[in-house]
Coordinates of C-alpha atoms in Angstrom, one line a residue:
Chain S
M123 CA -0.6 0.0 -0.5
I124 CA 0.8 3.4 -1.0
Q125 CA 1.1 5.2 2.3
A126 CA 3.1 8.7 1.0
I127 CA 3.1 10.7 -2.2
L128 CA 6.1 13.9 -1.4
V129 CA 7.1 16.0 -4.6
F130 CA 9.8 18.4 -2.9
N131 CA 12.4 20.3 -5.6
N132 CA 16.1 20.8 -5.2
H133 CA 16.4 22.4 -2.4
G134 CA 13.8 20.5 -0.2
K135 CA 10.8 22.8 -1.1
P136 CA 7.7 20.5 -1.3
R137 CA 5.8 21.1 -4.4
L138 CA 3.0 18.1 -3.8
V139 CA 2.3 16.5 -0.3
R140 CA -0.1 13.5 -0.1
F141 CA -0.7 10.8 3.5
Y142 CA -2.6 8.4 2.6
Q143 CA -2.6 7.7 7.0
R144 CA -2.7 10.6 10.0
F145 CA 0.6 12.5 10.9
P146 CA -0.5 14.9 12.7
E147 CA 1.1 18.1 11.3
E148 CA 4.8 18.8 12.1
I149 CA 4.9 14.8 11.8
Q150 CA 4.4 15.6 8.3
Q151 CA 6.6 18.9 8.0
Q152 CA 9.6 16.5 9.4
I153 CA 8.8 13.1 6.9
V154 CA 9.5 15.6 3.9
R155 CA 12.7 16.8 5.5
E156 CA 14.1 14.1 6.5
T157 CA 13.4 12.0 2.8
F158 CA 14.4 14.7 1.2
H159 CA 17.5 14.7 3.2
L160 CA 18.3 11.0 2.3
V161 CA 17.2 10.9 -1.1
L162 CA 19.8 14.4 -1.4
K163 CA 22.8 12.4 -0.7
R164 CA 21.8 9.4 -3.6
D165 CA 24.0 9.4 -6.2
D166 CA 22.5 9.5 -9.5
N167 CA 23.7 5.4 -10.2
I168 CA 22.8 4.3 -7.2
C169 CA 19.6 2.2 -6.7
N170 CA 16.3 4.1 -6.6
F171 CA 15.0 2.2 -3.1
L172 CA 16.0 3.3 0.1
E173 CA 15.3 1.8 3.3
G174 CA 11.8 4.2 5.3
G175 CA 13.1 6.7 7.9
S176 CA 12.8 5.9 11.3
L177 CA 9.3 8.6 11.2
I178 CA 7.6 7.0 8.3
G179 CA 6.8 3.2 9.8
G180 CA 9.7 1.4 10.6
S181 CA 11.3 -1.7 8.4
D182 CA 8.3 -2.5 6.4
Y183 CA 8.3 0.8 4.5
K184 CA 10.3 1.6 1.8
L185 CA 10.9 4.5 -0.2
I186 CA 10.8 4.2 -3.7
Y187 CA 11.9 8.0 -5.8
R188 CA 12.8 9.3 -9.3
H189 CA 14.9 12.8 -9.7
Y190 CA 13.4 14.3 -13.1
A191 CA 15.4 18.1 -13.6
T192 CA 14.1 20.2 -10.9
L193 CA 11.8 18.0 -9.1
Y194 CA 12.3 14.3 -6.6
F195 CA 9.3 12.5 -6.9
V196 CA 9.1 9.8 -4.0
F197 CA 6.4 6.5 -3.1
C198 CA 6.3 5.9 0.2
V199 CA 5.5 1.6 0.0
D200 CA 4.7 -0.8 2.4
S201 CA 6.3 -4.4 1.4
S202 CA 2.7 -5.4 -0.1
E203 CA 4.3 -3.2 -3.7
S204 CA 6.5 -4.3 -6.4
E205 CA 9.5 -1.9 -6.2
L206 CA 9.6 -1.8 -10.1
G207 CA 5.8 -1.5 -10.0
I208 CA 6.1 1.8 -8.0
L209 CA 8.8 3.2 -10.2
D210 CA 7.3 3.0 -13.6
L211 CA 4.2 3.7 -11.8
I212 CA 5.8 6.9 -10.6
Q213 CA 7.3 7.1 -14.5
V214 CA 3.3 7.2 -15.3
F215 CA 2.1 10.0 -13.0
V216 CA 4.5 12.1 -15.0
E217 CA 3.9 11.7 -18.4
T218 CA -0.1 11.9 -17.0
L219 CA 1.7 15.8 -15.9
D220 CA 3.1 16.1 -19.0
K221 CA -0.2 15.8 -20.8
C222 CA -2.3 17.4 -18.6
F223 CA 0.1 20.5 -18.7
E224 CA 2.4 20.9 -22.5
N225 CA 5.7 20.2 -21.1
V226 CA 5.0 20.2 -17.3
C227 CA 7.7 22.0 -15.6
E228 CA 8.0 22.8 -11.4
L229 CA 6.5 25.6 -11.9
D230 CA 3.2 24.1 -13.1
L231 CA 2.7 22.4 -10.5
I232 CA 3.2 25.3 -8.2
F233 CA 0.9 28.0 -10.3
H234 CA -1.5 24.4 -11.0
M235 CA -2.3 22.8 -7.8
D236 CA -6.8 23.0 -7.9
K237 CA -6.9 22.9 -11.8
G238 CA -4.6 19.8 -12.5
G239 CA -6.4 18.6 -9.6
L240 CA -3.1 17.7 -8.3
S241 CA -3.5 17.0 -5.6
A242 CA -6.2 14.3 -6.3
A243 CA -4.0 13.1 -9.6
P244 CA -1.3 10.7 -7.5
A245 CA -4.7 9.2 -6.6
R246 CA -6.0 9.3 -10.2
A247 CA -3.2 7.9 -11.2
V248 CA -2.6 5.2 -9.0
S249 CA -5.7 4.0 -9.3
A250 CA -5.6 4.3 -12.4
V251 CA -3.0 2.5 -12.8
K252 CA -3.7 -0.6 -11.1
N253 CA -6.8 -0.2 -13.2
I254 CA -5.1 0.7 -16.1
N255 CA -6.7 1.7 -19.3
L256 CA -3.3 3.5 -21.0
P257 CA -2.9 4.9 -24.3
E258 CA -5.7 6.7 -23.4
M259 CA -3.8 8.5 -20.5
P260 CA -3.3 10.8 -22.1
R261 CA -6.9 12.3 -22.6
N262 CA -9.1 10.9 -19.3
I263 CA -6.0 10.2 -17.3
N264 CA -5.7 13.7 -16.2
I265 CA -9.0 12.5 -14.5
G266 CA -7.8 8.9 -14.7
D267 CA -11.0 6.7 -14.6
L268 CA -13.7 8.5 -16.3
S269 CA -14.4 5.7 -19.1
I270 CA -13.0 6.1 -23.1
K271 CA -15.7 7.6 -24.7
V272 CA -16.1 10.8 -21.7
P273 CA -14.3 14.2 -23.3
N274 CA -11.4 16.1 -21.2
L275 CA -13.2 17.2 -18.2
S276 CA -9.8 17.5 -16.4
Q277 CA -11.6 20.1 -14.2
F278 CA -14.1 18.5 -12.6
V279 CA -13.6 15.0 -11.0
Chain B
M261 CA -29.3 7.5 -23.5
S262 CA -25.8 7.5 -23.5
D263 CA -25.4 9.6 -26.7
I264 CA -27.1 12.2 -25.1
V265 CA -25.3 12.3 -21.6
E266 CA -22.2 12.2 -23.7
K267 CA -23.1 14.8 -25.6
T268 CA -24.0 16.9 -22.5
L269 CA -20.3 16.0 -20.7
T270 CA -18.9 17.6 -24.4
A271 CA -20.8 20.2 -24.5
L272 CA -19.7 21.4 -20.2
P273 CA -16.2 22.4 -20.7
G274 CA -17.6 24.9 -23.1
L275 CA -20.3 26.6 -20.9
F276 CA -17.6 26.3 -18.2
L277 CA -15.2 28.2 -20.1
Q278 CA -17.3 30.7 -21.3
T279 CA -17.5 32.2 -17.8
P280 CA -14.3 34.0 -17.8
G281 CA -13.9 35.5 -21.0
A282 CA -17.3 38.0 -19.9
G283 CA -16.2 40.9 -19.3
G284 CA -16.2 42.4 -16.5
P285 CA -16.7 40.2 -13.8
A286 CA -13.6 38.7 -15.7
A287 CA -11.7 41.3 -14.8
A288 CA -12.6 41.1 -11.4
R289 CA -11.7 37.7 -11.1
A290 CA -8.1 38.5 -12.9
P291 CA -6.3 39.7 -9.6
F292 CA -8.8 37.6 -7.2
S293 CA -7.5 34.1 -9.6
S294 CA -3.7 35.5 -10.1
R295 CA -3.4 35.9 -5.7
L296 CA -2.3 32.6 -5.8
G297 CA 1.0 32.9 -8.0
G298 CA 1.0 36.6 -6.3
L299 CA 2.0 35.1 -3.0
I300 CA 4.3 31.9 -4.7
R301 CA 6.2 34.8 -6.2
G302 CA 6.3 36.9 -3.1
I303 CA 7.6 33.9 -1.4
T304 CA 10.4 33.2 -3.8
A305 CA 11.4 36.0 -3.7
L306 CA 12.1 35.8 -0.1
T307 CA 15.4 35.0 1.1
S308 CA 14.8 33.5 4.1
K309 CA 12.9 31.3 6.7
H310 CA 11.4 34.2 9.0
E311 CA 10.6 35.9 5.9
E312 CA 8.5 33.4 4.9
E313 CA 7.0 33.2 7.9
K314 CA 6.5 36.3 7.7
L315 CA 4.4 36.6 4.7
I316 CA 2.4 33.8 5.2
Q317 CA 1.2 34.6 8.8
Q318 CA -0.5 38.1 6.3
E319 CA -1.6 35.6 4.0
L320 CA -3.5 33.7 7.1
S321 CA -4.8 36.5 8.5
N322 CA -6.4 38.1 5.1
L323 CA -7.5 35.0 4.5
K324 CA -8.9 34.4 7.7
A325 CA -10.9 38.1 7.1
A326 CA -11.4 36.9 3.8
V327 CA -13.5 33.0 4.6
S328 CA -15.4 34.5 7.8
A329 CA -16.9 37.9 5.5
P330 CA -20.0 36.8 4.5
T331 CA -20.0 38.9 1.4
T332 CA -17.6 36.2 -0.2
T333 CA -19.1 34.5 -2.7
L334 CA -18.1 30.8 -3.7
K335 CA -16.2 31.5 -6.9
M336 CA -14.3 33.5 -4.5
M337 CA -13.8 31.0 -1.8
K338 CA -13.1 28.3 -4.0
E339 CA -9.5 30.5 -4.8
C340 CA -9.3 31.3 -0.8
M341 CA -9.5 27.3 -0.7
V342 CA -6.2 26.7 -3.3
R343 CA -4.4 29.2 -1.4
L344 CA -4.9 27.2 1.8
I345 CA -4.0 24.0 0.8
Y346 CA -0.8 25.8 -0.7
C347 CA 0.0 27.3 2.8
E348 CA -0.8 23.6 4.5
M349 CA 1.5 22.1 2.3
L350 CA 3.6 24.4 3.0
G351 CA 3.7 23.0 7.2
Y352 CA 1.4 26.3 8.4
D353 CA -1.8 25.5 9.9
A354 CA -5.0 27.0 8.7
S355 CA -7.5 25.0 10.7
F356 CA -9.9 27.9 10.4
G357 CA -10.8 26.8 6.7
Y358 CA -12.0 23.2 7.2
I359 CA -15.5 24.2 7.8
H360 CA -15.7 26.4 4.8
A361 CA -14.0 23.9 3.1
I362 CA -16.9 21.7 3.8
K363 CA -19.2 24.3 3.0
L364 CA -17.9 24.7 -0.3
A365 CA -18.7 20.8 -0.9
Q366 CA -21.6 21.5 1.0
Q367 CA -23.1 24.3 -1.4
G368 CA -20.9 25.1 -4.9
N369 CA -21.3 24.3 -7.9
L370 CA -19.4 21.4 -10.0
L371 CA -15.9 23.3 -9.7
E372 CA -16.2 24.6 -6.6
K373 CA -17.9 21.4 -5.1
R374 CA -14.5 19.5 -6.6
V375 CA -12.5 21.8 -5.0
G376 CA -14.0 21.5 -1.9
Y377 CA -14.4 18.1 -1.8
L378 CA -10.1 17.9 -2.4
A379 CA -9.5 20.4 0.7
V380 CA -11.5 17.7 2.7
S381 CA -9.6 14.9 1.2
L382 CA -6.4 17.2 2.1
F383 CA -7.1 18.9 5.4
L384 CA -9.2 16.3 7.6
H385 CA -8.3 13.2 8.9
E386 CA -10.8 10.1 10.0
S387 CA -11.5 10.2 13.5
H388 CA -11.7 14.5 13.0
E389 CA -15.4 15.7 14.8
L390 CA -15.7 17.8 11.5
L391 CA -15.9 15.1 9.0
L392 CA -19.4 13.7 10.7
L393 CA -20.9 17.4 8.3
L394 CA -20.3 16.0 5.5
V395 CA -21.9 12.6 5.6
N396 CA -24.9 14.5 4.5
T397 CA -23.7 15.8 1.6
V398 CA -22.2 12.0 0.2
V399 CA -25.2 10.7 1.2
K400 CA -27.3 13.7 -1.1
D401 CA -24.5 13.3 -4.1
L402 CA -24.6 9.4 -4.5
Q403 CA -28.1 10.1 -4.7
S404 CA -28.2 12.6 -7.1
T405 CA -28.6 12.1 -10.6
N406 CA -25.4 13.9 -11.6
L407 CA -23.0 10.5 -12.8
V408 CA -20.1 13.4 -11.9
E409 CA -21.3 14.4 -8.8
V410 CA -21.5 10.8 -7.7
C411 CA -18.3 9.8 -8.7
M412 CA -16.2 12.3 -6.6
A413 CA -18.7 11.7 -3.7
L414 CA -17.4 7.7 -4.2
T415 CA -14.2 9.3 -4.4
I416 CA -13.9 10.6 -1.2
V417 CA -15.3 7.5 0.8
S418 CA -12.4 5.6 -0.5
Q419 CA -10.1 8.4 1.3
I420 CA -11.8 9.7 4.1
F421 CA -14.8 8.7 5.9
P422 CA -15.8 7.8 9.3
Q423 CA -16.0 4.5 11.0
E424 CA -19.4 5.2 12.5
M425 CA -21.2 5.9 9.6
I426 CA -20.1 3.6 7.4
P427 CA -24.1 2.5 7.8
A428 CA -25.0 5.1 6.8
V429 CA -23.9 5.0 3.4
L430 CA -23.6 1.6 2.6
P431 CA -26.8 0.5 1.2
L432 CA -26.4 3.5 -1.1
I433 CA -22.9 2.0 -2.4
E434 CA -23.6 -1.3 -2.5
D435 CA -27.0 -0.1 -4.6
K436 CA -24.3 0.9 -7.1
L437 CA -22.4 -2.1 -7.8
Q438 CA -25.1 -2.8 -9.8
H439 CA -24.8 0.5 -11.9
S440 CA -24.8 0.8 -15.8
K441 CA -22.0 3.4 -15.5
E442 CA -18.7 1.0 -15.0
I443 CA -16.6 3.8 -14.0
I444 CA -19.6 4.3 -11.0
R445 CA -19.1 0.5 -10.4
R446 CA -15.5 0.2 -10.6
K447 CA -15.0 4.1 -7.7
A448 CA -18.3 1.7 -5.3
V449 CA -16.0 -1.2 -5.4
L450 CA -12.7 1.0 -4.7
A451 CA -15.4 2.1 -1.4
L452 CA -16.2 -1.0 -0.1
Y453 CA -12.1 -1.8 -0.4
K454 CA -11.6 1.0 2.1
F455 CA -14.9 0.0 4.3
H456 CA -13.1 -3.3 4.4
L457 CA -9.8 -1.7 5.9
I458 CA -11.4 0.1 8.2
A459 CA -14.4 -1.9 9.2
P460 CA -14.2 -5.6 8.0
N461 CA -16.4 -7.0 10.1
Q462 CA -19.2 -4.9 8.4
V463 CA -18.9 -5.5 4.7
Q464 CA -19.7 -9.2 6.0
H465 CA -22.2 -10.3 4.0
I466 CA -21.8 -8.4 0.6
H467 CA -19.1 -10.6 -0.5
V468 CA -21.1 -12.5 -2.3
K469 CA -21.0 -9.1 -4.6
F470 CA -17.2 -9.4 -4.8
R471 CA -17.4 -12.5 -7.3
K472 CA -19.6 -10.6 -9.3
A473 CA -18.0 -7.6 -9.8
L474 CA -15.0 -9.9 -10.3
C475 CA -16.7 -11.5 -12.9
D476 CA -17.8 -8.4 -14.0
R477 CA -17.4 -7.9 -17.9
D478 CA -15.2 -4.2 -17.3
V479 CA -11.7 -5.0 -16.4
G480 CA -11.4 -1.7 -14.7
V481 CA -14.0 -3.1 -12.5
M482 CA -12.2 -6.5 -12.3
A483 CA -9.1 -5.1 -11.4
A484 CA -10.9 -2.8 -8.8
S485 CA -12.3 -6.1 -6.9
L486 CA -8.7 -7.8 -7.0
H487 CA -7.6 -5.5 -4.0
I488 CA -10.3 -6.8 -1.9
Y489 CA -9.0 -10.3 -2.8
H490 CA -5.9 -9.6 -2.2
R491 CA -6.5 -8.4 1.2
M492 CA -8.8 -11.7 1.9
I493 CA -7.4 -14.1 0.5
K494 CA -4.3 -12.6 2.6
E495 CA -6.1 -12.8 6.0
N496 CA -7.9 -16.4 5.3
S497 CA -6.7 -18.3 1.9
S498 CA -7.9 -21.4 2.4
G499 CA -11.3 -19.7 1.9
Y500 CA -10.8 -18.8 -1.6
K501 CA -9.1 -22.3 -3.2
D502 CA -12.0 -22.5 -5.2
L503 CA -11.5 -19.3 -6.9
T504 CA -8.5 -20.6 -7.7
G505 CA -9.4 -21.2 -11.6
S506 CA -10.9 -18.0 -12.6
F507 CA -7.4 -16.4 -11.0
V508 CA -5.6 -18.4 -13.5
T509 CA -8.3 -17.8 -16.2
I510 CA -8.3 -14.5 -15.8
L511 CA -4.6 -13.6 -16.4
K512 CA -3.4 -16.6 -18.8
Q513 CA -6.0 -14.2 -20.7
V514 CA -4.0 -11.1 -19.9
V515 CA -0.8 -12.6 -20.8
G516 CA -2.5 -13.6 -23.8
G517 CA -3.4 -10.0 -25.2
K518 CA -6.8 -10.5 -25.3
L519 CA -7.5 -7.7 -22.6
P520 CA -8.3 -4.3 -25.3
V521 CA -5.2 -2.7 -26.4
D522 CA -5.9 0.2 -23.9
F523 CA -4.4 -1.3 -21.1
N524 CA -1.2 -2.5 -23.0
Y525 CA 1.9 0.0 -21.9
H526 CA 5.0 0.0 -24.1
S527 CA 2.9 -2.7 -25.4
V528 CA 3.6 -5.1 -21.8
P529 CA -0.4 -5.7 -21.4
A530 CA -1.7 -4.4 -18.2
P531 CA 1.3 -4.9 -16.4
W532 CA 0.4 -4.0 -12.3
L533 CA -3.0 -6.3 -12.9
Q534 CA -0.3 -8.8 -14.0
I535 CA 1.9 -8.2 -10.7
Q536 CA -1.2 -8.8 -8.6
L537 CA -2.7 -11.1 -10.0
L538 CA 0.9 -13.2 -9.6
R539 CA 0.9 -11.6 -6.1
I540 CA -2.6 -13.4 -5.5
L541 CA -1.9 -16.9 -6.5
R542 CA 1.3 -17.0 -4.3
L543 CA -0.9 -16.2 -1.6
L544 CA -2.8 -19.5 -3.3
G545 CA -0.7 -21.7 -3.4
K546 CA 1.6 -21.7 -1.1
D547 CA 2.0 -24.6 0.3
D548 CA -0.7 -26.4 -1.4
Q549 CA 0.4 -29.0 -4.2
R550 CA -3.5 -29.1 -5.9
T551 CA -3.6 -25.9 -6.2
S552 CA -0.3 -24.6 -7.4
E553 CA -0.9 -27.1 -9.9
L554 CA -3.1 -25.1 -11.8
M555 CA -0.8 -22.6 -11.9
Y556 CA 2.1 -24.4 -13.6
D557 CA 1.2 -23.7 -17.0
V558 CA 0.3 -20.1 -16.7
L559 CA 3.5 -19.1 -14.5
D560 CA 5.6 -20.4 -17.5
E561 CA 3.3 -18.6 -19.6
S562 CA 4.0 -15.5 -18.7
L563 CA 7.9 -16.1 -18.0
R564 CA 8.6 -17.5 -21.5
R565 CA 6.5 -13.8 -22.5
A566 CA 8.1 -11.0 -20.1
E567 CA 11.1 -11.3 -22.9
L568 CA 11.1 -7.4 -23.0
N569 CA 13.8 -5.4 -21.8
H570 CA 12.1 -2.3 -20.4
N571 CA 11.9 -1.9 -16.5
V572 CA 7.8 -3.1 -16.1
T573 CA 8.6 -6.9 -18.1
Y574 CA 11.9 -6.9 -14.9
A575 CA 9.0 -5.8 -12.4
I576 CA 6.6 -9.0 -13.8
L577 CA 9.8 -11.6 -13.6
F578 CA 10.3 -10.4 -10.3
E579 CA 6.5 -11.1 -9.0
C580 CA 7.0 -14.7 -11.6
V581 CA 10.2 -16.2 -10.0
H582 CA 9.0 -14.9 -6.0
T583 CA 5.5 -16.7 -7.2
V584 CA 7.5 -19.9 -8.4
Y585 CA 9.1 -19.6 -5.3
S586 CA 6.5 -19.6 -3.0
I587 CA 3.8 -22.2 -4.2
Y588 CA 4.9 -25.5 -3.6
P589 CA 8.2 -26.1 -6.3
K590 CA 8.0 -27.4 -9.0
S591 CA 11.8 -28.5 -10.8
E592 CA 11.4 -26.4 -14.3
L593 CA 10.2 -23.6 -13.1
L594 CA 12.5 -23.6 -10.3
E595 CA 15.4 -24.2 -13.0
K596 CA 14.2 -21.0 -14.7
A597 CA 13.2 -19.2 -11.7
A598 CA 16.8 -19.2 -10.4
K599 CA 18.1 -19.4 -14.6
C600 CA 16.3 -15.2 -14.5
I601 CA 17.5 -14.3 -10.7
G602 CA 20.8 -15.0 -12.1
K603 CA 20.3 -12.0 -14.5
F604 CA 19.2 -9.7 -12.8
V605 CA 21.9 -10.2 -10.6
L606 CA 24.2 -9.8 -13.4
S607 CA 22.4 -7.3 -14.7
P608 CA 24.1 -3.7 -15.0
K609 CA 21.4 -2.3 -14.0
I610 CA 22.0 -1.2 -10.3
N611 CA 17.9 -1.7 -9.4
L612 CA 18.2 -5.4 -10.4
K613 CA 21.3 -6.2 -9.4
Y614 CA 19.5 -5.4 -5.9
L615 CA 16.6 -6.9 -5.9
G616 CA 18.2 -10.2 -7.7
S617 CA 20.9 -10.7 -4.0
H618 CA 17.7 -9.3 -2.0
S619 CA 15.3 -11.9 -3.7
G620 CA 18.5 -14.5 -3.8
S621 CA 17.7 -14.7 0.6
S622 CA 14.7 -16.3 0.1
T623 CA 15.5 -19.0 -2.1
P624 CA 13.6 -22.4 -1.3
D625 CA 15.3 -25.2 -0.5
D626 CA 16.0 -28.2 -2.6
N627 CA 14.4 -30.6 0.1
N628 CA 10.6 -30.2 -0.7

């Protein structure tokens, strides 16, 4: 199960923070900071899987991350998830954002948090990927789960 | 009937995009809608954390005044909500806005309702006392004739819903399991999965409906039911051994490319679905020879088909290998699996090396 989805830039500023388990706010911020420090130390040619920090939930949880230009996409998952599957899920997520906003960059994430329904986009991408309609992704994975025939309604769902 | 729905839905974006185009309101709206932009530009211009704190506190007090003012329209409230979400994300408390988020979800039109629900799912948590106020809105939306509202209500139920109010919405959601639109059936299954996670005893009586969802003609609904089955089989695998045949058939169809071509990811058919099915089969076949025998063919087929060199085929291979190791052993399969792990460990890709050496430690002995 996915515990959390964090997106932050090279300086640790959070761009998208989505926890699927309840943590008090200070702990959430601490987790973001700790994750940033863990991920920053990683070299580019090292494995993309990390043991989770002590705050997130202990030994059962892993951090799976990918670094794209100025952004780090980090998924915190437990052992029931396939690591390579999650790596591709991150790829799907980024491709979705790319279709939502042409040639997506960090500024799109910042300025259009609600327009793309971005905070919900991870949930969409996750549920959509797990029940996938992939090539239609461009047109409806911005919402991810309206059926293929329905036109783009990214603002509504 | 569905053509009318499609035509209506096609016309919707046009209608909503027209309103910003109107002269006067747009001029008044423009500075308002760029306030998020202004806030962010303000923050990025600052150099120290202390200044950022000052700016955000200032912004929060403005927002507090704006949300409690009686003259604030719902549209303006939506804009305020987005800024509140941003401030909370940066770590500043915005709890005065929570009740307004619920109000927005209750009273707004589609767009505003959507932002309201989004804000609620981000701000609140399951044991929050304000969440009870949302239940009525959710019930109303579940009964609405507008499909988008039903979708939004089902989504919020599967994200965040108080446990004690489950009986209030359970019959409505069970009803949606038979809806004609597959997206609603799928969301209903996911909502029931959430209920199963937080209160399994309340959904005991509808296991029969899950079976129907498993056999649903829409792949999305079927895939959603797999989440529930994975969980239930994890808890008690012996109760579901009779379904092994169905899972094997589904996996055969996926691997054989029988799904619509939409489900291909870089020409691999539904990889995450394959991974999920392999995990379920692993739980069912553990220490059980008869059940395992049903799976040997399809595992062989999956190992064979996953030949492409894409990241995701490695994921499928990895799951296959794990399943082969966990179920009742068969020597040819074990050999193939061992070769696979060997390739992983020797691969130049660091992730595969890690996974290969990690799984080497869980290889079974040859004694059984």
